[in-house]
PDB file of C-alpha atoms in Angstrom:
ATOM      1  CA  UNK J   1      32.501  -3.540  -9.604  1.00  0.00           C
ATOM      2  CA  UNK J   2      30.973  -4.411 -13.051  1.00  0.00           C
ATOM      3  CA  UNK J   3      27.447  -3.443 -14.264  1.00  0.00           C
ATOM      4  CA  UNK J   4      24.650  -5.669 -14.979  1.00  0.00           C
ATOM      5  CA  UNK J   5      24.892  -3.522 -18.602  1.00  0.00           C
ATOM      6  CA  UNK J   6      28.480  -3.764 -18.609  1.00  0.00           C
ATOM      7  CA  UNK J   7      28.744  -8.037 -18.071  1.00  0.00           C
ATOM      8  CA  UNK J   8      26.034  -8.343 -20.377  1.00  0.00           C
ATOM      9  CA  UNK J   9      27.994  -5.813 -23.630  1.00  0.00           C
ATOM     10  CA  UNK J  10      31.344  -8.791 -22.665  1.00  0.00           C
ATOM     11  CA  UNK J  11      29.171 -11.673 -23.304  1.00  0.00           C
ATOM     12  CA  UNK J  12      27.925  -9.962 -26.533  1.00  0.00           C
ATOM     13  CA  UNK J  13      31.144  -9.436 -27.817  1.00  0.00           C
ATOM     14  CA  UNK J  14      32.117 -13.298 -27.121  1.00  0.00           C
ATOM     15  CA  UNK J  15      29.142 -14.303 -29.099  1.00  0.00           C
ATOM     16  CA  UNK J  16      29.539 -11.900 -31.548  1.00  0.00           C
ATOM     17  CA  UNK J  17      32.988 -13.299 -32.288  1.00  0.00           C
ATOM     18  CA  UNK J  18      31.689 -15.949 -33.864  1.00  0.00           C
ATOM     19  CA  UNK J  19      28.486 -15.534 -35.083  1.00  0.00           C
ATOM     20  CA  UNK J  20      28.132 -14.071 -38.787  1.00  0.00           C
ATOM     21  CA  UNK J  21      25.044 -13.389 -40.765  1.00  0.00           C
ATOM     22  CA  UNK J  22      24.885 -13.680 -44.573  1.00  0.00           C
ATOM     23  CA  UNK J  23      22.181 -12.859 -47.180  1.00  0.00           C
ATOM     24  CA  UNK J  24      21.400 -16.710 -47.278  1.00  0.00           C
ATOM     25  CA  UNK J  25      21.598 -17.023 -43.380  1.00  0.00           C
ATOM     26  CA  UNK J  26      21.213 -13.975 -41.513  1.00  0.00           C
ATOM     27  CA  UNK J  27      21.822 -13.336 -38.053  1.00  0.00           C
ATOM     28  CA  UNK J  28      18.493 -12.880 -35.793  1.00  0.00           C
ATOM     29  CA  UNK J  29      19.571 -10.269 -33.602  1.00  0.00           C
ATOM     30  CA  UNK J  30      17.289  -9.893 -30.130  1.00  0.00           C
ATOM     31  CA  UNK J  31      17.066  -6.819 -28.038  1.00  0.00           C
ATOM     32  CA  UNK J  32      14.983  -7.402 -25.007  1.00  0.00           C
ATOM     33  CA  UNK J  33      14.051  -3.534 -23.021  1.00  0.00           C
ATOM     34  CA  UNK J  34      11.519  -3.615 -19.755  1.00  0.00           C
ATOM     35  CA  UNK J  35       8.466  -2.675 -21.510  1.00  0.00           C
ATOM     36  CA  UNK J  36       9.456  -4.428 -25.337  1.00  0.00           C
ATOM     37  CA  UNK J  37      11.276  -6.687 -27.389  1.00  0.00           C
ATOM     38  CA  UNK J  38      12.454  -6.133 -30.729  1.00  0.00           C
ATOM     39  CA  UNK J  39      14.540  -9.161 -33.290  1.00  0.00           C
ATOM     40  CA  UNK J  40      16.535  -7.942 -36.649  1.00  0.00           C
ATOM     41  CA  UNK J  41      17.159 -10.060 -39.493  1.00  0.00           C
ATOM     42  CA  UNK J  42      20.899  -8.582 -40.210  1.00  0.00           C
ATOM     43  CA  UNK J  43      22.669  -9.331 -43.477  1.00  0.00           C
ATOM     44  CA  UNK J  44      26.430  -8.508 -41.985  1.00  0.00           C
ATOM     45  CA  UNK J  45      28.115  -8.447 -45.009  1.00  0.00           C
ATOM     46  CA  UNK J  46      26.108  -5.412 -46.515  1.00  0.00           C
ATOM     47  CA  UNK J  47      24.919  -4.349 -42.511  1.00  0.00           C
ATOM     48  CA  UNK J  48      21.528  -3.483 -43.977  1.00  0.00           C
ATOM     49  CA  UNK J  49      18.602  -5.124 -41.757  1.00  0.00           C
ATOM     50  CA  UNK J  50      16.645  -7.376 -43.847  1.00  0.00           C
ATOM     51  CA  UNK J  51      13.769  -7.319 -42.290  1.00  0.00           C
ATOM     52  CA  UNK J  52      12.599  -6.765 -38.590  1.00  0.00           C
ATOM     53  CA  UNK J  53       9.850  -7.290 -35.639  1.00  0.00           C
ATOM     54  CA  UNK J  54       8.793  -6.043 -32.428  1.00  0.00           C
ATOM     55  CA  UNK J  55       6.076  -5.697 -29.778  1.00  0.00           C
ATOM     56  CA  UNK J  56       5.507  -2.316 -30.396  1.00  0.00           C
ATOM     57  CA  UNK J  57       1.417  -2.174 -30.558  1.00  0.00           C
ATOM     58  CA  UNK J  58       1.064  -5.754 -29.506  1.00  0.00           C
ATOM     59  CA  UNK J  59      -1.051  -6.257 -26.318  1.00  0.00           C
ATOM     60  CA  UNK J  60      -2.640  -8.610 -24.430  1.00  0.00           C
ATOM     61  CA  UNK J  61      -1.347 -11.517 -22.195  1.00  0.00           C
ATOM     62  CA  UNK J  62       2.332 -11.693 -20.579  1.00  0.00           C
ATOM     63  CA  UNK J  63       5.839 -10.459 -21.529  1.00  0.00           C
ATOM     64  CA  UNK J  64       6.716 -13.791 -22.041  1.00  0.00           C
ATOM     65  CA  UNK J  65       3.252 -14.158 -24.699  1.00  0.00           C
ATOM     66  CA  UNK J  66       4.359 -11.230 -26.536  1.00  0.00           C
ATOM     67  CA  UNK J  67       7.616 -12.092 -26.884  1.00  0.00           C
ATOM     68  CA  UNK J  68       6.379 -15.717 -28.574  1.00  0.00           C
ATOM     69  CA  UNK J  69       4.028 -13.667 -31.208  1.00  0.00           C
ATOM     70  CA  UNK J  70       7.081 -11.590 -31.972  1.00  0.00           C
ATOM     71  CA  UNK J  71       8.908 -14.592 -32.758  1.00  0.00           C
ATOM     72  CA  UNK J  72       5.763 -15.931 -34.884  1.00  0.00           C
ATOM     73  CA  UNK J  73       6.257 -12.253 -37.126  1.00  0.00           C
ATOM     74  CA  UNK J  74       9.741 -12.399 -37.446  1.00  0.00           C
ATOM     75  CA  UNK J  75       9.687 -16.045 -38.895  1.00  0.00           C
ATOM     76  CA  UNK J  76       6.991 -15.251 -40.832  1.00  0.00           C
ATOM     77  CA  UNK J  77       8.425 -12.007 -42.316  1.00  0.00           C
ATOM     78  CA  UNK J  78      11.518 -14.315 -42.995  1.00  0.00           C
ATOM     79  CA  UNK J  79       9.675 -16.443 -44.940  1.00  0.00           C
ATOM     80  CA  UNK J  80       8.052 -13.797 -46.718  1.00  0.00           C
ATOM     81  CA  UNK J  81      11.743 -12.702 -47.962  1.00  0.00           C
ATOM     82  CA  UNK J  82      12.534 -16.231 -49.083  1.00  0.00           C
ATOM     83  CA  UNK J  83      15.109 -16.761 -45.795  1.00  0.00           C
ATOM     84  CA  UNK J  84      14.804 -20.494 -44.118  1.00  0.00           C
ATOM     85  CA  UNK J  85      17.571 -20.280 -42.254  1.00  0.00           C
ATOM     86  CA  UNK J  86      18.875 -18.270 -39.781  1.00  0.00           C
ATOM     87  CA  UNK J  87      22.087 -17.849 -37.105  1.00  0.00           C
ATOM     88  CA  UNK J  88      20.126 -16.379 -33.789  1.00  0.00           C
ATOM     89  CA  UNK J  89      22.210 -14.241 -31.319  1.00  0.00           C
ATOM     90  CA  UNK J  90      20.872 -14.018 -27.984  1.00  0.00           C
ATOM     91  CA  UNK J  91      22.835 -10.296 -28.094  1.00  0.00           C
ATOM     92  CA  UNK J  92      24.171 -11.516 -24.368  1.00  0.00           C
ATOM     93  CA  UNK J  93      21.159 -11.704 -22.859  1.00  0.00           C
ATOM     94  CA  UNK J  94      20.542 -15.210 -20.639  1.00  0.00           C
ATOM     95  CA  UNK J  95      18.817 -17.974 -23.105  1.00  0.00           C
ATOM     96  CA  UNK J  96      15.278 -17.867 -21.060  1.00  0.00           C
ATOM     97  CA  UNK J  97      12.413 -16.336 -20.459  1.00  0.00           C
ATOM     98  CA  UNK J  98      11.155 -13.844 -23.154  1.00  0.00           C
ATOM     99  CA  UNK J  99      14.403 -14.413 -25.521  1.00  0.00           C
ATOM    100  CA  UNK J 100      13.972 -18.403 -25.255  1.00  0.00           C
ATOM    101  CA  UNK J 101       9.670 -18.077 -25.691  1.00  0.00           C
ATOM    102  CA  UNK J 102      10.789 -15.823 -29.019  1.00  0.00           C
ATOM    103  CA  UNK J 103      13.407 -18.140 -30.320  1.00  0.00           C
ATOM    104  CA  UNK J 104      10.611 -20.928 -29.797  1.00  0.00           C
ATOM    105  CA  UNK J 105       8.041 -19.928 -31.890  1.00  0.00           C
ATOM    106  CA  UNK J 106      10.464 -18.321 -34.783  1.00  0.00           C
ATOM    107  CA  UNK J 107      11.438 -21.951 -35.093  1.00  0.00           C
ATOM    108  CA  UNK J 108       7.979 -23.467 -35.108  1.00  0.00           C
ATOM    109  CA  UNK J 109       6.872 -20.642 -37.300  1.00  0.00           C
ATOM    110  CA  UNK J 110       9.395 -22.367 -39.766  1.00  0.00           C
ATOM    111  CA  UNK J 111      13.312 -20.536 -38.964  1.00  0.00           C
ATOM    112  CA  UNK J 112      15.540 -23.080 -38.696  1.00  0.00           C
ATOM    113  CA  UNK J 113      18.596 -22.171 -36.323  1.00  0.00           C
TER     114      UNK J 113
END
């Protein structure tokens, strides 16, 4: 019998397979806990994070909510650092909910991806 942890660390590694971040176009990387969410902007050919946002001290209104002003900070901390683009990985979590409300509003806060 496979985990829920487990399926999740196979799909990773099939999307991880093909997904590369550069310094140009790094690679939004999402982690998604009960109580948090956290996103990376990962330059993979130095592995040094760029730069990086989370939930931590945001409150008020739904996961989901959250989640979509995390997105807003990482885009504009991106933009900040002179990054447009960017290569998102979902880090084998299912595209909905939290990750997709995140991915939403890092592209309307002006990612491309």
């Amino acid at each position: 019998m496979i985990t829920k942890k487990e399926r999740r660390i196979k799909i990773k590694h099939r999307i991880r397979k093909r997904i590369f971040g550069t310094a140009q176009r790094p690679r939004l990387s999402v982690f998604r806990s009960n109580k948090g969410i956290y996103v990376q902007a990962i330059n993979d050919h130095e592995g040094k994070t760029i730069v990086s946002a989370s939930s931590k001290g945001l409150t008020g209104g739904t996961k989901t909510e959250i989640a979509a002003q995390v997105g807003k900070a990482i885009a504009e901390k991106c933009i900040a650092a002179g990054i447009t683009e960017a290569v998102f990985d979902r880090n084998g979590y299912l595209y909905h909910g939290r990750v997709k409300a995140l991915a939403d509003a890092a592209r309307e806060g002006g990612l491309k991806f």
